[in-house]
PDB file of C-alpha atoms and ligand atoms in Angstrom:
ATOM      1  CA  MET A   1       5.187 -36.825  11.594  1.00  0.00           C
ATOM      2  CA  GLY A   2       3.061 -33.628  11.527  1.00  0.00           C
ATOM      3  CA  ASN A   3       2.762 -33.463  15.311  1.00  0.00           C
ATOM      4  CA  VAL A   4       4.776 -31.079  17.479  1.00  0.00           C
ATOM      5  CA  LEU A   5       5.827 -31.855  21.041  1.00  0.00           C
ATOM      6  CA  ILE A   6       5.517 -28.729  23.117  1.00  0.00           C
ATOM      7  CA  ALA A   7       7.852 -28.973  26.160  1.00  0.00           C
ATOM      8  CA  GLY A   8       8.138 -26.971  29.363  1.00  0.00           C
ATOM      9  CA  ASP A   9      11.305 -25.428  30.885  1.00  0.00           C
ATOM     10  CA  LEU A  10      14.478 -27.641  30.597  1.00  0.00           C
ATOM     11  CA  HIS A  11      16.973 -25.381  32.533  1.00  0.00           C
ATOM     12  CA  GLY A  12      19.918 -26.966  30.782  1.00  0.00           C
ATOM     13  CA  ASN A  13      18.990 -30.428  32.170  1.00  0.00           C
ATOM     14  CA  THR A  14      20.625 -32.647  29.517  1.00  0.00           C
ATOM     15  CA  ALA A  15      19.104 -35.954  30.750  1.00  0.00           C
ATOM     16  CA  HIS A  16      15.569 -34.469  30.660  1.00  0.00           C
ATOM     17  CA  ALA A  17      16.193 -32.808  27.300  1.00  0.00           C
ATOM     18  CA  LEU A  18      17.158 -36.233  25.887  1.00  0.00           C
ATOM     19  CA  THR A  19      14.035 -37.745  27.414  1.00  0.00           C
ATOM     20  CA  VAL A  20      11.967 -35.060  25.608  1.00  0.00           C
ATOM     21  CA  VAL A  21      13.677 -35.903  22.311  1.00  0.00           C
ATOM     22  CA  ARG A  22      12.992 -39.616  22.792  1.00  0.00           C
ATOM     23  CA  THR A  23       9.378 -38.797  23.654  1.00  0.00           C
ATOM     24  CA  ALA A  24       9.057 -36.802  20.435  1.00  0.00           C
ATOM     25  CA  VAL A  25      10.127 -39.895  18.450  1.00  0.00           C
ATOM     26  CA  ARG A  26       7.737 -42.142  20.411  1.00  0.00           C
ATOM     27  CA  GLU A  27       4.903 -39.693  19.871  1.00  0.00           C
ATOM     28  CA  GLU A  28       5.642 -39.292  16.120  1.00  0.00           C
ATOM     29  CA  CYS A  29       6.575 -35.656  16.426  1.00  0.00           C
ATOM     30  CA  ALA A  30       9.034 -34.299  13.907  1.00  0.00           C
ATOM     31  CA  ARG A  31       9.381 -31.108  15.924  1.00  0.00           C
ATOM     32  CA  VAL A  32       9.946 -30.243  19.596  1.00  0.00           C
ATOM     33  CA  PHE A  33       9.189 -26.760  20.823  1.00  0.00           C
ATOM     34  CA  VAL A  34      10.482 -25.744  24.264  1.00  0.00           C
ATOM     35  CA  VAL A  35       8.656 -22.765  25.825  1.00  0.00           C
ATOM     36  CA  GLY A  36      11.677 -21.093  27.388  1.00  0.00           C
ATOM     37  CA  ASP A  37      14.252 -21.539  30.194  1.00  0.00           C
ATOM     38  CA  PHE A  38      15.835 -23.847  27.656  1.00  0.00           C
ATOM     39  CA  GLY A  39      19.357 -23.410  28.980  1.00  0.00           C
ATOM     40  CA  ALA A  40      20.808 -21.048  26.373  1.00  0.00           C
ATOM     41  CA  TRP A  41      24.126 -20.382  28.174  1.00  0.00           C
ATOM     42  CA  GLU A  42      26.636 -20.405  25.365  1.00  0.00           C
ATOM     43  CA  HIS A  43      28.769 -17.843  27.217  1.00  0.00           C
ATOM     44  CA  MET A  44      29.912 -20.881  29.287  1.00  0.00           C
ATOM     45  CA  ALA A  45      31.718 -23.988  28.020  1.00  0.00           C
ATOM     46  CA  SER A  46      29.089 -26.228  29.662  1.00  0.00           C
ATOM     47  CA  GLY A  47      26.348 -24.315  27.807  1.00  0.00           C
ATOM     48  CA  ARG A  48      28.070 -24.808  24.448  1.00  0.00           C
ATOM     49  CA  ARG A  49      28.424 -28.549  25.184  1.00  0.00           C
ATOM     50  CA  TYR A  50      24.695 -28.766  26.113  1.00  0.00           C
ATOM     51  CA  PHE A  51      23.789 -27.168  22.733  1.00  0.00           C
ATOM     52  CA  ASP A  52      26.144 -29.663  20.964  1.00  0.00           C
ATOM     53  CA  VAL A  53      24.630 -32.674  22.770  1.00  0.00           C
ATOM     54  CA  ILE A  54      21.014 -31.702  22.153  1.00  0.00           C
ATOM     55  CA  GLY A  55      21.751 -30.742  18.553  1.00  0.00           C
ATOM     56  CA  LYS A  56      23.386 -34.054  17.822  1.00  0.00           C
ATOM     57  CA  ALA A  57      20.676 -36.096  19.677  1.00  0.00           C
ATOM     58  CA  ALA A  58      17.965 -34.268  17.675  1.00  0.00           C
ATOM     59  CA  LYS A  59      19.766 -34.985  14.416  1.00  0.00           C
ATOM     60  CA  ARG A  60      20.133 -38.686  15.281  1.00  0.00           C
ATOM     61  CA  ALA A  61      16.456 -38.825  16.236  1.00  0.00           C
ATOM     62  CA  GLY A  62      15.422 -37.015  13.023  1.00  0.00           C
ATOM     63  CA  VAL A  63      13.681 -34.192  14.873  1.00  0.00           C
ATOM     64  CA  ILE A  64      14.289 -30.450  15.072  1.00  0.00           C
ATOM     65  CA  VAL A  65      14.278 -28.841  18.499  1.00  0.00           C
ATOM     66  CA  TYR A  66      12.986 -25.262  18.635  1.00  0.00           C
ATOM     67  CA  PHE A  67      12.860 -22.936  21.658  1.00  0.00           C
ATOM     68  CA  LEU A  68      11.934 -19.454  22.700  1.00  0.00           C
ATOM     69  CA  ASP A  69      13.669 -17.568  25.480  1.00  0.00           C
ATOM     70  CA  GLY A  70      12.787 -17.693  29.112  1.00  0.00           C
ATOM     71  CA  ASN A  71      14.090 -15.405  31.862  1.00  0.00           C
ATOM     72  CA  HIS A  72      16.947 -17.772  32.378  1.00  0.00           C
ATOM     73  CA  ASP A  73      18.234 -17.774  28.823  1.00  0.00           C
ATOM     74  CA  LYS A  74      20.946 -15.435  27.503  1.00  0.00           C
ATOM     75  CA  SER A  75      18.900 -14.350  24.481  1.00  0.00           C
ATOM     76  CA  SER A  76      21.232 -11.373  23.783  1.00  0.00           C
ATOM     77  CA  LEU A  77      23.973 -13.822  22.947  1.00  0.00           C
ATOM     78  CA  LEU A  78      21.711 -15.888  20.663  1.00  0.00           C
ATOM     79  CA  HIS A  79      21.064 -12.769  18.628  1.00  0.00           C
ATOM     80  CA  GLU A  80      24.712 -11.875  18.617  1.00  0.00           C
ATOM     81  CA  LEU A  81      25.731 -15.273  17.383  1.00  0.00           C
ATOM     82  CA  TYR A  82      22.897 -16.323  15.102  1.00  0.00           C
ATOM     83  CA  ASP A  83      20.985 -13.371  13.870  1.00  0.00           C
ATOM     84  CA  ASP A  84      22.648 -13.746  10.434  1.00  0.00           C
ATOM     85  CA  CYS A  85      22.106 -17.459  10.346  1.00  0.00           C
ATOM     86  CA  ARG A  86      18.396 -18.056   9.755  1.00  0.00           C
ATOM     87  CA  ASP A  87      16.481 -20.910   8.207  1.00  0.00           C
ATOM     88  CA  ASP A  88      13.688 -20.515   5.562  1.00  0.00           C
ATOM     89  CA  GLU A  89      11.117 -19.925   8.308  1.00  0.00           C
ATOM     90  CA  GLY A  90      13.177 -17.210  10.013  1.00  0.00           C
ATOM     91  CA  PHE A  91      14.335 -19.257  13.003  1.00  0.00           C
ATOM     92  CA  LEU A  92      17.909 -18.664  14.223  1.00  0.00           C
ATOM     93  CA  VAL A  93      19.921 -21.749  13.533  1.00  0.00           C
ATOM     94  CA  CYS A  94      22.049 -22.451  16.611  1.00  0.00           C
ATOM     95  CA  ARG A  95      22.874 -25.964  15.531  1.00  0.00           C
ATOM     96  CA  LYS A  96      21.496 -27.669  12.405  1.00  0.00           C
ATOM     97  CA  HIS A  97      18.718 -29.346  14.489  1.00  0.00           C
ATOM     98  CA  LEU A  98      18.469 -26.765  17.269  1.00  0.00           C
ATOM     99  CA  ARG A  99      16.770 -23.453  16.483  1.00  0.00           C
ATOM    100  CA  TYR A 100      15.687 -20.330  18.313  1.00  0.00           C
ATOM    101  CA  ALA A 101      12.366 -18.415  17.839  1.00  0.00           C
ATOM    102  CA  PRO A 102      13.035 -14.803  18.700  1.00  0.00           C
ATOM    103  CA  ARG A 103      10.367 -12.606  20.361  1.00  0.00           C
ATOM    104  CA  GLY A 104       7.500 -11.870  18.042  1.00  0.00           C
ATOM    105  CA  HIS A 105       8.482 -14.569  15.566  1.00  0.00           C
ATOM    106  CA  ARG A 106       5.644 -15.985  13.436  1.00  0.00           C
ATOM    107  CA  TRP A 107       5.479 -19.012  11.241  1.00  0.00           C
ATOM    108  CA  ILE A 108       3.054 -21.604   9.737  1.00  0.00           C
ATOM    109  CA  TRP A 109       3.349 -25.364  10.238  1.00  0.00           C
ATOM    110  CA  GLU A 110       0.831 -27.618   8.426  1.00  0.00           C
ATOM    111  CA  GLY A 111      -1.477 -24.684   7.876  1.00  0.00           C
ATOM    112  CA  THR A 112      -1.434 -23.687  11.558  1.00  0.00           C
ATOM    113  CA  ALA A 113      -0.319 -20.164  12.426  1.00  0.00           C
ATOM    114  CA  PHE A 114       2.062 -19.834  15.372  1.00  0.00           C
ATOM    115  CA  ALA A 115       3.698 -16.895  17.214  1.00  0.00           C
ATOM    116  CA  ALA A 116       6.337 -16.973  19.956  1.00  0.00           C
ATOM    117  CA  PHE A 117       6.980 -14.338  22.578  1.00  0.00           C
ATOM    118  CA  GLY A 118       9.693 -15.135  25.092  1.00  0.00           C
ATOM    119  CA  GLY A 119      10.792 -13.465  28.316  1.00  0.00           C
ATOM    120  CA  ALA A 120       9.636 -13.259  31.942  1.00  0.00           C
ATOM    121  CA  ARG A 121      10.641 -11.657  35.226  1.00  0.00           C
ATOM    122  CA  SER A 122      12.987 -13.427  37.653  1.00  0.00           C
ATOM    123  CA  THR A 123      11.741 -13.068  41.158  1.00  0.00           C
ATOM    124  CA  ASP A 124      15.030 -14.029  42.706  1.00  0.00           C
ATOM    125  CA  LYS A 125      17.078 -11.333  40.859  1.00  0.00           C
ATOM    126  CA  GLY A 126      18.699 -10.020  44.041  1.00  0.00           C
ATOM    127  CA  TRP A 127      19.932 -13.459  45.034  1.00  0.00           C
ATOM    128  CA  ARG A 128      21.266 -14.082  41.530  1.00  0.00           C
ATOM    129  CA  LEU A 129      23.161 -10.800  41.404  1.00  0.00           C
ATOM    130  CA  ALA A 130      24.604 -11.364  44.838  1.00  0.00           C
ATOM    131  CA  ARG A 131      25.858 -14.803  43.800  1.00  0.00           C
ATOM    132  CA  GLU A 132      27.426 -13.365  40.610  1.00  0.00           C
ATOM    133  CA  ALA A 133      29.228 -10.718  42.681  1.00  0.00           C
ATOM    134  CA  ARG A 134      30.546 -13.404  45.025  1.00  0.00           C
ATOM    135  CA  LYS A 135      31.827 -15.426  42.075  1.00  0.00           C
ATOM    136  CA  ALA A 136      33.469 -12.367  40.612  1.00  0.00           C
ATOM    137  CA  GLU A 137      35.146 -11.756  44.001  1.00  0.00           C
ATOM    138  CA  LEU A 138      36.512 -15.286  44.116  1.00  0.00           C
ATOM    139  CA  VAL A 139      37.894 -14.972  40.535  1.00  0.00           C
ATOM    140  CA  ALA A 140      39.599 -11.710  41.445  1.00  0.00           C
ATOM    141  CA  GLN A 141      41.127 -13.399  44.515  1.00  0.00           C
ATOM    142  CA  ARG A 142      42.395 -16.350  42.435  1.00  0.00           C
ATOM    143  CA  ARG A 143      43.876 -13.828  39.931  1.00  0.00           C
ATOM    144  CA  ARG A 144      45.827 -12.190  42.685  1.00  0.00           C
ATOM    145  CA  TYR A 145      47.379 -15.520  43.475  1.00  0.00           C
ATOM    146  CA  GLY A 146      48.380 -16.136  39.835  1.00  0.00           C
ATOM    147  CA  SER A 147      45.400 -18.008  38.332  1.00  0.00           C
ATOM    148  CA  SER A 148      44.841 -17.163  34.677  1.00  0.00           C
ATOM    149  CA  LYS A 149      41.407 -18.876  34.497  1.00  0.00           C
ATOM    150  CA  THR A 150      38.920 -16.876  32.466  1.00  0.00           C
ATOM    151  CA  PRO A 151      36.074 -15.728  34.663  1.00  0.00           C
ATOM    152  CA  GLU A 152      32.553 -16.705  33.707  1.00  0.00           C
ATOM    153  CA  THR A 153      30.656 -14.443  35.947  1.00  0.00           C
ATOM    154  CA  ALA A 154      28.624 -11.541  34.558  1.00  0.00           C
ATOM    155  CA  GLY A 155      25.292 -12.619  33.148  1.00  0.00           C
ATOM    156  CA  THR A 156      25.652 -16.257  34.159  1.00  0.00           C
ATOM    157  CA  LEU A 157      22.809 -16.172  36.580  1.00  0.00           C
ATOM    158  CA  TRP A 158      20.755 -13.069  35.650  1.00  0.00           C
ATOM    159  CA  PHE A 159      20.232 -11.535  32.236  1.00  0.00           C
ATOM    160  CA  PRO A 160      19.140  -7.856  31.856  1.00  0.00           C
ATOM    161  CA  GLU A 161      17.147  -8.759  28.717  1.00  0.00           C
ATOM    162  CA  GLU A 162      15.004 -11.257  30.610  1.00  0.00           C
ATOM    163  CA  GLU A 163      11.609  -9.600  30.103  1.00  0.00           C
ATOM    164  CA  MET A 164      10.054  -7.715  27.245  1.00  0.00           C
ATOM    165  CA  THR A 165       9.755  -3.967  27.636  1.00  0.00           C
ATOM    166  CA  ASP A 166       6.394  -2.286  26.859  1.00  0.00           C
ATOM    167  CA  ASP A 167       8.070  -0.534  23.937  1.00  0.00           C
ATOM    168  CA  GLU A 168       9.445  -3.797  22.585  1.00  0.00           C
ATOM    169  CA  LEU A 169       6.004  -5.365  22.698  1.00  0.00           C
ATOM    170  CA  THR A 170       4.296  -2.381  21.177  1.00  0.00           C
ATOM    171  CA  ALA A 171       6.717  -2.433  18.259  1.00  0.00           C
ATOM    172  CA  LEU A 172       6.245  -6.221  17.725  1.00  0.00           C
ATOM    173  CA  LEU A 173       2.422  -5.937  17.732  1.00  0.00           C
ATOM    174  CA  ALA A 174       2.524  -2.867  15.506  1.00  0.00           C
ATOM    175  CA  ALA A 175       4.627  -4.908  12.977  1.00  0.00           C
ATOM    176  CA  ASP A 176       2.000  -7.612  12.766  1.00  0.00           C
ATOM    177  CA  ASP A 177      -1.239  -7.947  14.806  1.00  0.00           C
ATOM    178  CA  SER A 178      -2.946 -10.581  12.674  1.00  0.00           C
ATOM    179  CA  PRO A 179      -4.522 -13.566  14.505  1.00  0.00           C
ATOM    180  CA  VAL A 180      -2.731 -16.819  15.199  1.00  0.00           C
ATOM    181  CA  ASP A 181      -3.925 -20.291  16.105  1.00  0.00           C
ATOM    182  CA  VAL A 182      -1.251 -21.182  18.640  1.00  0.00           C
ATOM    183  CA  LEU A 183       0.661 -18.733  20.894  1.00  0.00           C
ATOM    184  CA  LEU A 184       3.849 -19.950  22.597  1.00  0.00           C
ATOM    185  CA  THR A 185       5.134 -17.863  25.486  1.00  0.00           C
ATOM    186  CA  HIS A 186       7.359 -18.342  28.514  1.00  0.00           C
ATOM    187  CA  ASP A 187       5.233 -16.323  30.930  1.00  0.00           C
ATOM    188  CA  LYS A 188       1.554 -16.763  31.707  1.00  0.00           C
ATOM    189  CA  PRO A 189      -1.199 -14.408  30.649  1.00  0.00           C
ATOM    190  CA  ARG A 190      -2.347 -12.370  33.627  1.00  0.00           C
ATOM    191  CA  ALA A 191      -5.879 -13.777  33.602  1.00  0.00           C
ATOM    192  CA  SER A 192      -5.143 -17.523  33.749  1.00  0.00           C
ATOM    193  CA  GLN A 193      -5.503 -19.116  37.135  1.00  0.00           C
ATOM    194  CA  PRO A 194      -3.259 -22.096  37.821  1.00  0.00           C
ATOM    195  CA  LYS A 195      -3.979 -24.349  40.800  1.00  0.00           C
ATOM    196  CA  TRP A 196      -0.430 -23.550  42.207  1.00  0.00           C
ATOM    197  CA  ASN A 197       1.103 -20.208  41.311  1.00  0.00           C
ATOM    198  CA  ARG A 198       4.641 -19.432  42.444  1.00  0.00           C
ATOM    199  CA  LYS A 199       4.565 -16.199  40.341  1.00  0.00           C
ATOM    200  CA  ASP A 200       1.609 -14.454  41.987  1.00  0.00           C
ATOM    201  CA  LYS A 201       3.763 -11.511  42.960  1.00  0.00           C
ATOM    202  CA  PRO A 202       3.417  -7.816  42.062  1.00  0.00           C
ATOM    203  CA  GLU A 203       6.740  -7.647  40.331  1.00  0.00           C
ATOM    204  CA  CYS A 204       5.592 -10.439  37.956  1.00  0.00           C
ATOM    205  CA  TYR A 205       2.380  -8.682  36.919  1.00  0.00           C
ATOM    206  CA  PRO A 206       3.820  -6.250  34.315  1.00  0.00           C
ATOM    207  CA  ASN A 207       5.105  -9.038  32.078  1.00  0.00           C
ATOM    208  CA  GLN A 208       1.976 -11.147  32.636  1.00  0.00           C
ATOM    209  CA  ASP A 209      -0.017  -8.094  31.539  1.00  0.00           C
ATOM    210  CA  ARG A 210       2.142  -7.991  28.377  1.00  0.00           C
ATOM    211  CA  VAL A 211       1.308 -11.655  27.576  1.00  0.00           C
ATOM    212  CA  GLN A 212      -2.401 -10.833  28.282  1.00  0.00           C
ATOM    213  CA  ARG A 213      -2.140  -7.998  25.786  1.00  0.00           C
ATOM    214  CA  ILE A 214      -0.694 -10.411  23.196  1.00  0.00           C
ATOM    215  CA  VAL A 215      -3.607 -12.820  23.773  1.00  0.00           C
ATOM    216  CA  GLU A 216      -6.140 -10.050  23.449  1.00  0.00           C
ATOM    217  CA  THR A 217      -4.520  -8.823  20.223  1.00  0.00           C
ATOM    218  CA  LEU A 218      -3.773 -12.108  18.407  1.00  0.00           C
ATOM    219  CA  HIS A 219      -6.807 -14.035  19.799  1.00  0.00           C
ATOM    220  CA  PRO A 220      -5.064 -17.438  19.699  1.00  0.00           C
ATOM    221  CA  SER A 221      -7.140 -20.587  20.153  1.00  0.00           C
ATOM    222  CA  VAL A 222      -4.545 -21.920  22.591  1.00  0.00           C
ATOM    223  CA  VAL A 223      -1.500 -20.635  24.519  1.00  0.00           C
ATOM    224  CA  PHE A 224       1.251 -22.863  25.716  1.00  0.00           C
ATOM    225  CA  HIS A 225       3.604 -21.507  28.393  1.00  0.00           C
ATOM    226  CA  GLY A 226       6.191 -22.537  30.954  1.00  0.00           C
ATOM    227  CA  HIS A 227       7.813 -20.553  33.835  1.00  0.00           C
ATOM    228  CA  LEU A 228       5.319 -21.538  36.535  1.00  0.00           C
ATOM    229  CA  HIS A 229       6.710 -25.129  36.555  1.00  0.00           C
ATOM    230  CA  VAL A 230       3.196 -26.591  36.990  1.00  0.00           C
ATOM    231  CA  ARG A 231       0.805 -28.335  34.656  1.00  0.00           C
ATOM    232  CA  TYR A 232      -2.635 -26.730  34.443  1.00  0.00           C
ATOM    233  CA  THR A 233      -5.345 -25.973  31.888  1.00  0.00           C
ATOM    234  CA  ASP A 234      -7.559 -22.899  31.989  1.00  0.00           C
ATOM    235  CA  THR A 235      -9.779 -20.873  29.607  1.00  0.00           C
ATOM    236  CA  ILE A 236      -9.662 -17.144  29.484  1.00  0.00           C
ATOM    237  CA  ALA A 237     -11.543 -14.440  27.544  1.00  0.00           C
ATOM    238  CA  SER A 238      -9.422 -13.039  24.776  1.00  0.00           C
ATOM    239  CA  GLY A 239     -11.615 -10.100  23.724  1.00  0.00           C
ATOM    240  CA  ASP A 240     -14.205  -9.691  20.980  1.00  0.00           C
ATOM    241  CA  GLY A 241     -16.296 -12.516  22.508  1.00  0.00           C
ATOM    242  CA  GLN A 242     -13.445 -15.057  21.930  1.00  0.00           C
ATOM    243  CA  TRP A 243     -11.957 -17.527  24.274  1.00  0.00           C
ATOM    244  CA  THR A 244      -8.450 -18.862  24.559  1.00  0.00           C
ATOM    245  CA  ARG A 245      -7.394 -22.118  26.188  1.00  0.00           C
ATOM    246  CA  VAL A 246      -4.232 -21.848  28.327  1.00  0.00           C
ATOM    247  CA  GLU A 247      -1.942 -24.884  28.810  1.00  0.00           C
ATOM    248  CA  GLY A 248       0.764 -24.385  31.434  1.00  0.00           C
ATOM    249  CA  LEU A 249       3.490 -26.953  31.232  1.00  0.00           C
ATOM    250  CA  ALA A 250       5.634 -28.353  34.073  1.00  0.00           C
ATOM    251  CA  CYS A 251       9.457 -28.262  33.923  1.00  0.00           C
ATOM    252  CA  ASP A 252      12.348 -30.677  34.203  1.00  0.00           C
ATOM    253  CA  PRO A 253      12.273 -32.864  37.378  1.00  0.00           C
ATOM    254  CA  GLU A 254      15.240 -31.231  39.152  1.00  0.00           C
ATOM    255  CA  ALA A 255      13.653 -27.726  39.008  1.00  0.00           C
ATOM    256  CA  SER A 256      10.164 -28.810  40.045  1.00  0.00           C
ATOM    257  CA  GLN A 257       8.954 -28.024  43.520  1.00  0.00           C
ATOM    258  CA  TYR A 258       5.404 -29.141  42.867  1.00  0.00           C
ATOM    259  CA  PRO A 259       4.505 -32.107  45.099  1.00  0.00           C
ATOM    260  CA  GLU A 260       2.408 -33.901  42.547  1.00  0.00           C
ATOM    261  CA  TYR A 261       4.976 -33.584  39.721  1.00  0.00           C
ATOM    262  CA  ALA A 262       5.248 -36.175  36.952  1.00  0.00           C
ATOM    263  CA  LYS A 263       7.557 -35.710  34.005  1.00  0.00           C
ATOM    264  CA  GLU A 264       4.606 -36.320  31.638  1.00  0.00           C
ATOM    265  CA  HIS A 265       3.206 -33.059  32.897  1.00  0.00           C
ATOM    266  CA  SER A 266       6.180 -31.252  31.193  1.00  0.00           C
ATOM    267  CA  TRP A 267       5.109 -31.989  27.628  1.00  0.00           C
ATOM    268  CA  TYR A 268       2.030 -31.965  25.292  1.00  0.00           C
ATOM    269  CA  VAL A 269       1.538 -33.547  21.942  1.00  0.00           C
ATOM    270  CA  LEU A 270      -0.047 -31.045  19.594  1.00  0.00           C
ATOM    271  CA  PRO A 271      -1.409 -32.712  16.430  1.00  0.00           C
ATOM    272  CA  LEU A 272      -1.095 -30.571  13.291  1.00  0.00           C
ATOM    273  CA  PRO A 273      -2.982 -29.126  11.536  1.00  0.00           C
ATOM    274  CA  TYR A 274      -4.443 -27.790  14.729  1.00  0.00           C
ATOM    275  CA  ALA A 275      -8.162 -28.390  15.178  1.00  0.00           C
ATOM    276  CA  GLN A 276     -10.255 -25.686  16.808  1.00  0.00           C
ATOM    277  CA  PRO A 277     -11.245 -26.815  20.321  1.00  0.00           C
ATOM    278  CA  GLU A 278     -14.866 -27.555  20.947  1.00  0.00           C
ATOM    279  CA  ILE A 279     -15.114 -24.734  23.379  1.00  0.00           C
ATOM    280  CA  GLU A 280     -15.215 -22.213  20.572  1.00  0.00           C
ATOM    281  CA  ALA A 281     -18.575 -23.605  19.483  1.00  0.00           C
ATOM    282  CA  ALA A 282     -20.010 -23.764  23.039  1.00  0.00           C
ATOM    283  CA  GLU A 283     -22.589 -21.434  24.396  1.00  0.00           C
ATOM    284  CA  PRO A 284     -21.028 -18.710  26.593  1.00  0.00           C
ATOM    285  CA  ASP A 285     -23.049 -19.906  29.596  1.00  0.00           C
ATOM    286  CA  SER A 286     -21.414 -23.305  29.464  1.00  0.00           C
ATOM    287  CA  LEU A 287     -17.834 -21.882  29.483  1.00  0.00           C
ATOM    288  CA  PRO A 288     -15.645 -22.292  32.529  1.00  0.00           C
ATOM    289  CA  ALA A 289     -15.479 -19.310  34.799  1.00  0.00           C
TER     290      ALA A 289
HETATM  291 FE1  LIG B 301      11.205 -18.929  33.812  1.00  0.00          FE
HETATM  292 FE1  LIG B 302      11.904 -22.070  34.767  1.00  0.00          FE
END
């Protein structure tokens, strides 16, 4: 059971999350790692139920589900609730079998060095803020007519902590810039070129540049990321004559807009210990462009 099932964005989709847990069992993976947009919405009752359901399903299946934060996760609340509740490897324990990897977290599984860096930019921030404002307005109206229902508005659709700042990243890399084998991120590195890219927009470039900087500092053999909602593989230069394989993972079926989607595109079985890919031994001329 040394394998880990790396999974793309779940967006709080319980049915798909349960499929991912079942897939982990079938593929003999003791661990699942979700690369962001997990659905960390514990400021809402539905979000707390989602955590409960996934935590219990993971326990029954005998697996532990880990995740990093995407732009649609309320990571500030995860820190608020669980910063003081960490396991031996430093993960934040949200439920016994459901754990969060904060930005810059590092760990070793089966001799393989990992690092996680969450966060990304939402391109529909304006729409999300407008919807929040409309919800707040409706709650205020209901209040005027005597409803005592607690509003669940601010931060339900857009979270100010969604992307790393340059200062945050600089501090994390200054704390530890030693190499890793496997890098897990939500956003893509700037240099990778997916066949279908819904995030090729100027406002997305600063965070993609941050992920690129992480790649060129830590020189991982492979990066797994989500956020683009499409499955692709690419190889990029990671500095000092090294190369990094990039594996973009698709998301849950409801959030996918990619015409050739298949749910199998949303996960990847990573055998541990991780074997260096053949590409590292290849001649530079034979490397993909
Ligand atoms: Fe995302
Ligand atoms: Fe997403």
